[in-house]
């Protein structure tokens, strides 16, 4: 199966990338994949990396393709930030890797997922390499948009931009059925509920807990009838995000800590055994990275909830303004709730509440404490007296 089958609902993008693979003389040394969450920008970048290394342009079955997609190819380095940002130390390591000649494949490929998380110093380090790249090195950067807040203009101007769009809901549902063996009815519901976001749709289809969490978030708007209800809803949203983060990090942190302790010889006994010097510092650095990852996971979970809320208010807005038309809804399974919101707050009220959700997302990005930011939000979302 070709690696390109992983790039869902993007025929123009696939055609452009295939043309670049087929004509190495026209290859660009730096590519920027942009698109909204769920558009598959990192999937497209990995497929492109596999096709660049494959002698047959990405047949999906050869050793080169399989190792790239599995993340084990010696000449493809992938950076997935676990913390809040990609720092200059990580960027310099990328530059070091990018400077090597390919050892097995045809190219030395560096894939940076969430390149918008690079700090200014990290961006400057990567920019220097992009300006003067080695002849067989390719950078593949992934970011949500071309906005300067996501990608510095200096980097954007030196990259070939590949714009992806959200895949059609029908295409996502088809993938869930064919690849994951999910019941067609559940796949169709999950694809619609996720708004075409492939990863989110798969998660909703497979995990009942995820479905219940989404339901709890979308139940919030019609429950905000008093100040007490607003504060309780805020507490539930923040607590739910923290619980999800804690569940994920509990598994990851324990395994990482034990692996580092073993490598340092901590707790080992017997003749000839000595713990590595500086072990305390290594463990402290690991703990710092784990805390950063936990913060990011919690923020990402809370941000998904805010996006779902904004989607429901958007549905109320379009229903209030649609007249006789039948609009496409972000949450088609919650149409009745959207209609009730449209009746109670109208188009202007829905628009004000969307602005409030966006302001909350901005506050969280600026490190406002989640409890304070979300409490301010739920108070702003409070329903008018009946």
Coordinates of C-alpha atoms in Angstrom, one line a residue:
X1 CA 0.0 0.0 0.0
X2 CA 1.5 3.3 -1.0
X3 CA 2.5 5.8 1.7
X4 CA 0.3 8.4 0.0
X5 CA -2.9 6.6 1.1
X6 CA -2.2 8.0 4.6
X7 CA -2.7 11.5 3.3
X8 CA -6.5 11.7 3.5
X9 CA -8.6 14.0 1.3
X10 CA -5.6 16.0 -0.1
X11 CA -5.3 15.0 -3.8
X12 CA -3.6 18.3 -4.9
X13 CA -1.1 18.0 -2.1
X14 CA -0.2 14.4 -3.0
X15 CA 0.2 15.3 -6.6
X16 CA 2.6 18.2 -5.8
X17 CA 4.7 16.0 -3.5
X18 CA 4.8 13.1 -5.9
X19 CA 6.0 15.5 -8.6
X20 CA 8.8 16.7 -6.4
X21 CA 9.9 13.1 -5.6
X22 CA 9.9 12.2 -9.3
X23 CA 12.2 15.2 -10.2
X24 CA 15.1 15.4 -7.8
X25 CA 16.6 18.3 -9.7
X26 CA 13.5 20.4 -8.8
X27 CA 13.6 19.5 -5.1
X28 CA 13.4 22.2 -2.5
X29 CA 15.6 21.9 0.6
X30 CA 13.0 23.3 3.0
X31 CA 9.2 22.7 3.0
X32 CA 6.5 24.1 5.3
X33 CA 3.3 22.1 5.7
X34 CA 0.5 24.2 7.0
X35 CA -3.1 23.4 7.9
X36 CA -5.7 23.4 10.7
X37 CA -5.5 20.7 13.4
X38 CA -6.6 17.4 12.0
X39 CA -5.6 18.3 8.4
X40 CA -2.8 15.8 8.5
X41 CA 0.2 18.1 8.0
X42 CA 2.6 15.9 10.0
X43 CA 1.2 12.7 8.3
X44 CA 1.8 14.3 4.9
X45 CA 5.4 15.3 6.0
X46 CA 6.2 11.7 7.1
X47 CA 4.7 10.3 3.9
X48 CA 6.9 12.7 1.9
X49 CA 10.0 11.7 3.9
X50 CA 9.3 8.0 3.2
X51 CA 8.8 8.7 -0.5
X52 CA 12.0 10.7 -0.7
X53 CA 14.0 7.7 0.7
X54 CA 12.1 5.1 -1.3
X55 CA 13.6 4.0 -4.7
X56 CA 10.0 3.6 -6.0
X57 CA 8.6 6.9 -4.8
X58 CA 6.8 5.7 -1.7
X59 CA 5.5 2.2 -2.5
X60 CA 4.9 1.6 1.3
X61 CA 6.3 -1.9 1.3
X62 CA 10.1 -1.5 1.0
X63 CA 12.5 -1.3 4.0
X64 CA 13.0 2.5 3.5
X65 CA 9.3 3.2 3.7
X66 CA 8.6 1.0 6.6
X67 CA 11.5 2.3 8.7
X68 CA 10.6 6.0 8.0
X69 CA 7.0 5.4 8.9
X70 CA 8.0 3.5 12.0
X71 CA 10.4 6.3 13.1
X72 CA 13.5 4.2 12.9
X73 CA 15.2 5.3 9.7
X74 CA 18.8 6.4 10.3
X75 CA 18.5 9.4 7.9
X76 CA 15.1 10.7 9.0
X77 CA 15.0 12.7 12.3
X78 CA 11.6 13.6 13.7
X79 CA 11.1 16.1 16.4
X80 CA 7.8 16.0 18.3
X81 CA 7.9 18.5 21.2
X82 CA 6.7 17.0 24.5
X83 CA 6.9 20.2 26.4
X84 CA 5.6 23.7 25.9
X85 CA 8.3 24.6 23.3
X86 CA 11.2 23.5 21.2
X87 CA 14.3 25.1 22.8
X88 CA 17.6 26.1 21.3
X89 CA 19.3 23.0 22.6
X90 CA 17.0 20.8 20.6
X91 CA 17.3 23.0 17.6
X92 CA 21.1 22.8 17.7
X93 CA 20.9 19.1 17.8
X94 CA 18.7 19.2 14.8
X95 CA 21.2 21.3 13.0
X96 CA 23.9 18.9 13.9
X97 CA 21.9 16.0 12.5
X98 CA 21.0 17.9 9.3
X99 CA 24.6 18.5 8.6
X100 CA 25.5 14.9 8.3
X101 CA 25.6 13.1 4.9
X102 CA 22.9 10.4 4.4
X103 CA 24.2 7.0 5.5
X104 CA 21.5 4.7 4.1
X105 CA 18.9 6.8 2.2
X106 CA 19.1 9.3 -0.6
X107 CA 18.4 12.3 1.7
X108 CA 19.1 13.5 5.2
X109 CA 15.5 14.5 6.2
X110 CA 14.6 16.5 9.3
X111 CA 10.8 16.6 10.2
X112 CA 9.8 19.2 12.8
X113 CA 6.2 18.7 14.0
X114 CA 4.6 21.7 15.7
X115 CA 7.4 24.0 14.4
X116 CA 5.3 26.9 15.8
X117 CA 6.5 25.8 19.2
X118 CA 10.1 26.8 18.4
X119 CA 11.4 29.6 20.6
X120 CA 13.0 32.6 19.0
X121 CA 16.5 31.3 19.6
X122 CA 15.6 27.9 18.2
X123 CA 14.1 29.5 15.1
X124 CA 17.3 31.4 14.6
X125 CA 19.4 28.3 14.8
X126 CA 17.1 26.5 12.3
X127 CA 17.1 29.5 10.0
X128 CA 20.9 29.5 9.7
X129 CA 20.8 25.9 8.5
X130 CA 18.0 26.6 6.0
X131 CA 19.9 29.6 4.6
X132 CA 23.0 27.4 3.9
X133 CA 21.8 23.8 3.7
X134 CA 24.0 20.8 2.9
X135 CA 23.3 19.5 -0.7
X136 CA 21.4 16.3 0.4
X137 CA 19.4 17.7 3.4
X138 CA 15.7 18.4 3.4
X139 CA 13.8 20.2 6.2
X140 CA 10.1 19.5 6.6
X141 CA 8.4 21.9 9.0
X142 CA 4.8 21.6 10.2
X143 CA 2.8 24.5 11.6
X144 CA -0.9 25.6 11.8
X145 CA -0.6 28.6 9.5
X146 CA 1.7 31.2 7.9
X147 CA 0.9 33.8 10.6
X148 CA 4.2 35.3 12.0
X149 CA 3.1 34.0 15.4
X150 CA 3.4 30.5 14.1
X151 CA 6.3 30.8 11.6
X152 CA 8.8 33.7 11.5
X153 CA 8.7 35.5 8.1
X154 CA 12.4 34.8 7.6
X155 CA 11.8 31.0 7.8
X156 CA 8.6 31.1 5.8
X157 CA 10.2 33.0 2.9
X158 CA 12.9 30.3 2.5
X159 CA 10.4 27.4 2.4
X160 CA 8.1 25.9 -0.2
X161 CA 4.7 26.0 1.4
X162 CA 2.2 23.1 1.2
X163 CA -1.2 24.1 2.4
X164 CA -3.5 21.3 3.6
X165 CA -7.3 21.5 4.4
X166 CA -9.5 19.7 6.8
X167 CA -10.4 16.3 5.1
X168 CA -14.1 15.7 4.2
X169 CA -16.1 14.0 6.9
X170 CA -17.0 11.1 4.5
X171 CA -13.3 10.5 3.7
X172 CA -12.5 10.3 7.4
X173 CA -15.4 7.9 8.1
X174 CA -14.2 5.7 5.2
X175 CA -10.7 5.5 6.7
X176 CA -12.1 4.5 10.1
X177 CA -14.1 1.7 8.6
X178 CA -11.4 0.4 6.2
X179 CA -8.3 0.7 8.4
X180 CA -9.6 0.5 11.9
X181 CA -12.5 -1.9 11.4
X182 CA -14.9 0.5 13.1
X183 CA -18.7 0.1 12.7
X184 CA -19.8 2.3 9.8
X185 CA -22.5 4.1 11.9
X186 CA -20.0 4.8 14.7
X187 CA -17.4 5.9 12.2
X188 CA -19.8 8.3 10.5
X189 CA -20.8 9.8 13.9
X190 CA -17.2 10.1 15.1
X191 CA -16.0 11.8 11.8
X192 CA -18.8 14.3 12.1
X193 CA -18.3 15.0 15.8
X194 CA -14.6 15.5 15.2
X195 CA -15.1 17.9 12.3
X196 CA -12.9 15.9 10.0
X197 CA -10.0 15.6 12.5
X198 CA -8.7 12.1 11.8
X199 CA -6.9 11.5 15.1
X200 CA -9.8 12.9 17.2
X201 CA -12.4 10.9 15.2
X202 CA -10.4 7.7 15.8
X203 CA -10.1 8.5 19.5
X204 CA -13.8 9.2 19.8
X205 CA -14.7 6.0 17.9
X206 CA -12.5 3.8 20.1
X207 CA -12.8 5.3 23.5
X208 CA -16.1 5.6 25.3
X209 CA -14.4 7.8 27.9
X210 CA -13.5 10.3 25.2
X211 CA -17.2 10.3 24.1
X212 CA -18.4 11.0 27.6
X213 CA -15.8 13.8 28.1
X214 CA -17.0 15.5 24.9
X215 CA -20.7 15.1 26.0
X216 CA -19.8 16.7 29.4
X217 CA -18.2 19.7 27.6
X218 CA -21.1 20.2 25.2
X219 CA -23.6 20.0 28.1
X220 CA -22.0 23.1 29.7
X221 CA -23.6 26.0 27.7
X222 CA -27.2 25.2 28.7
X223 CA -26.2 24.5 32.3
X224 CA -24.9 28.0 32.9
X225 CA -28.0 29.5 34.6
X226 CA -26.4 30.9 37.7
X227 CA -23.1 32.1 39.1
X228 CA -22.7 28.9 41.1
X229 CA -23.3 26.8 38.0
X230 CA -20.7 28.8 36.1
X231 CA -18.0 28.3 38.8
X232 CA -18.9 24.6 39.1
X233 CA -18.6 24.2 35.3
X234 CA -15.2 25.9 35.3
X235 CA -14.0 23.6 38.0
X236 CA -15.2 20.5 36.1
X237 CA -13.5 21.6 32.9
X238 CA -10.1 22.3 34.6
X239 CA -10.3 19.2 36.7
X240 CA -11.2 17.0 33.7
X241 CA -8.2 18.3 31.7
X242 CA -5.8 17.7 34.7
X243 CA -7.1 14.2 35.2
X244 CA -6.6 13.4 31.5
X245 CA -3.0 14.8 31.7
X246 CA -2.3 12.9 35.0
X247 CA -3.5 9.6 33.4
X248 CA -1.2 10.0 30.5
X249 CA 1.9 11.2 32.3
X250 CA 1.6 8.6 35.1
X251 CA 2.4 5.9 32.6
X252 CA 5.1 7.8 30.7
X253 CA 6.9 9.3 33.7
X254 CA 7.2 6.1 35.5
X255 CA 8.8 4.2 32.6
X256 CA 11.1 7.1 31.7
X257 CA 12.3 7.6 35.3
X258 CA 13.0 3.9 35.8
X259 CA 14.9 3.7 32.5
X260 CA 17.1 6.7 33.4
X261 CA 17.8 5.3 36.9
X262 CA 18.8 2.0 35.4
X263 CA 21.1 3.7 32.9
X264 CA 22.7 5.6 35.8
X265 CA 23.1 2.6 38.0
X266 CA 20.8 4.0 40.7
X267 CA 20.0 1.3 43.3
X268 CA 22.3 -1.3 41.7
X269 CA 24.4 -3.5 44.0
X270 CA 27.3 -5.8 43.7
X271 CA 31.1 -5.7 43.0
X272 CA 32.1 -3.3 40.3
X273 CA 28.8 -1.4 40.3
X274 CA 29.0 2.3 40.7
X275 CA 26.3 4.9 40.1
X276 CA 27.1 7.5 37.4
X277 CA 28.3 10.8 38.7
X278 CA 25.9 13.6 38.1
X279 CA 22.9 11.3 38.3
X280 CA 20.9 13.7 40.5
X281 CA 21.3 16.4 37.9
X282 CA 20.1 14.1 35.1
X283 CA 17.0 13.1 37.1
X284 CA 16.3 16.7 38.0
X285 CA 16.4 17.6 34.3
X286 CA 14.1 14.7 33.5
X287 CA 11.6 15.8 36.2
X288 CA 11.7 19.3 34.7
X289 CA 10.9 18.0 31.2
X290 CA 8.1 15.8 32.6
X291 CA 6.5 18.7 34.3
X292 CA 6.6 20.7 31.1
X293 CA 5.0 17.8 29.2
X294 CA 2.3 17.5 31.8
X295 CA 1.5 21.2 31.5
X296 CA 1.3 21.0 27.8
X297 CA -0.9 17.9 27.9
X298 CA -3.3 19.6 30.3
X299 CA -3.4 22.7 28.2
X300 CA -4.0 20.7 25.0
X301 CA -6.9 18.8 26.7
X302 CA -8.4 22.1 27.9
X303 CA -8.0 23.7 24.5
X304 CA -9.9 20.8 22.9
X305 CA -12.8 21.5 25.2
X306 CA -12.7 25.2 24.4
X307 CA -12.7 24.4 20.6
X308 CA -15.8 22.2 21.1
X309 CA -17.5 25.0 23.0
X310 CA -16.7 27.5 20.3
X311 CA -18.1 25.0 17.8
X312 CA -21.4 24.8 19.6
X313 CA -21.8 28.5 19.8
X314 CA -20.8 28.8 16.2
X315 CA -23.7 26.4 15.4
X316 CA -26.1 28.6 17.4
X317 CA -24.9 31.6 15.5
X318 CA -25.4 30.1 12.0
X319 CA -28.8 28.7 13.0
X320 CA -29.9 32.1 14.3
X321 CA -28.8 33.7 11.0
X322 CA -29.6 30.9 8.6
X323 CA -33.3 31.7 8.0
X324 CA -34.7 29.0 5.6
X325 CA -31.3 27.6 4.7
X326 CA -29.9 24.4 6.2
X327 CA -26.4 25.2 7.5
X328 CA -23.5 22.7 8.0
X329 CA -23.0 22.3 11.8
X330 CA -19.8 21.7 13.8
X331 CA -21.7 19.4 16.1
X332 CA -24.6 17.9 14.1
X333 CA -25.5 15.5 16.8
X334 CA -26.1 18.4 19.2
X335 CA -28.4 20.4 16.8
X336 CA -31.2 20.6 19.4
X337 CA -28.9 22.2 21.9
X338 CA -27.6 24.7 19.3
X339 CA -31.2 25.6 18.4
X340 CA -32.1 26.2 22.0
X341 CA -29.0 28.4 22.4
X342 CA -29.9 30.3 19.3
X343 CA -33.4 30.9 20.7
X344 CA -32.1 32.1 24.1
X345 CA -29.0 34.2 23.1
X346 CA -29.5 35.1 19.4
X347 CA -26.8 35.6 16.9
X348 CA -25.3 38.6 18.7
X349 CA -25.1 36.7 22.0
X350 CA -23.5 33.7 20.2
X351 CA -20.9 35.9 18.6
X352 CA -20.0 37.5 22.0
X353 CA -19.6 34.1 23.5
X354 CA -17.4 32.9 20.7
X355 CA -15.2 35.9 21.3
X356 CA -15.1 35.0 25.0
X357 CA -13.9 31.5 24.2
X358 CA -11.2 32.8 21.9
X359 CA -10.1 35.3 24.6
X360 CA -9.8 32.4 27.1
X361 CA -7.6 30.5 24.7
X362 CA -5.4 33.6 24.3
X363 CA -5.2 34.0 28.1
X364 CA -4.1 30.4 28.5
X365 CA -1.4 30.8 25.9
X366 CA -0.2 33.8 27.9
X367 CA 0.2 31.6 31.0
X368 CA -2.9 32.8 32.9
X369 CA -3.8 30.2 35.5
X370 CA -6.4 27.8 34.0
X371 CA -8.8 28.1 36.9
X372 CA -8.9 31.9 36.7
X373 CA -9.2 32.0 32.9
X374 CA -11.9 29.4 32.7
X375 CA -13.9 30.9 35.5
X376 CA -13.9 34.2 33.7
X377 CA -15.0 32.4 30.6
X378 CA -18.0 30.5 32.1
X379 CA -19.2 33.7 33.8
X380 CA -19.1 35.4 30.4
X381 CA -21.0 32.5 28.9
X382 CA -23.8 32.6 31.5
X383 CA -27.3 32.4 30.0
X384 CA -29.7 35.4 30.4
X385 CA -32.5 35.0 32.8
X386 CA -35.5 33.2 31.2

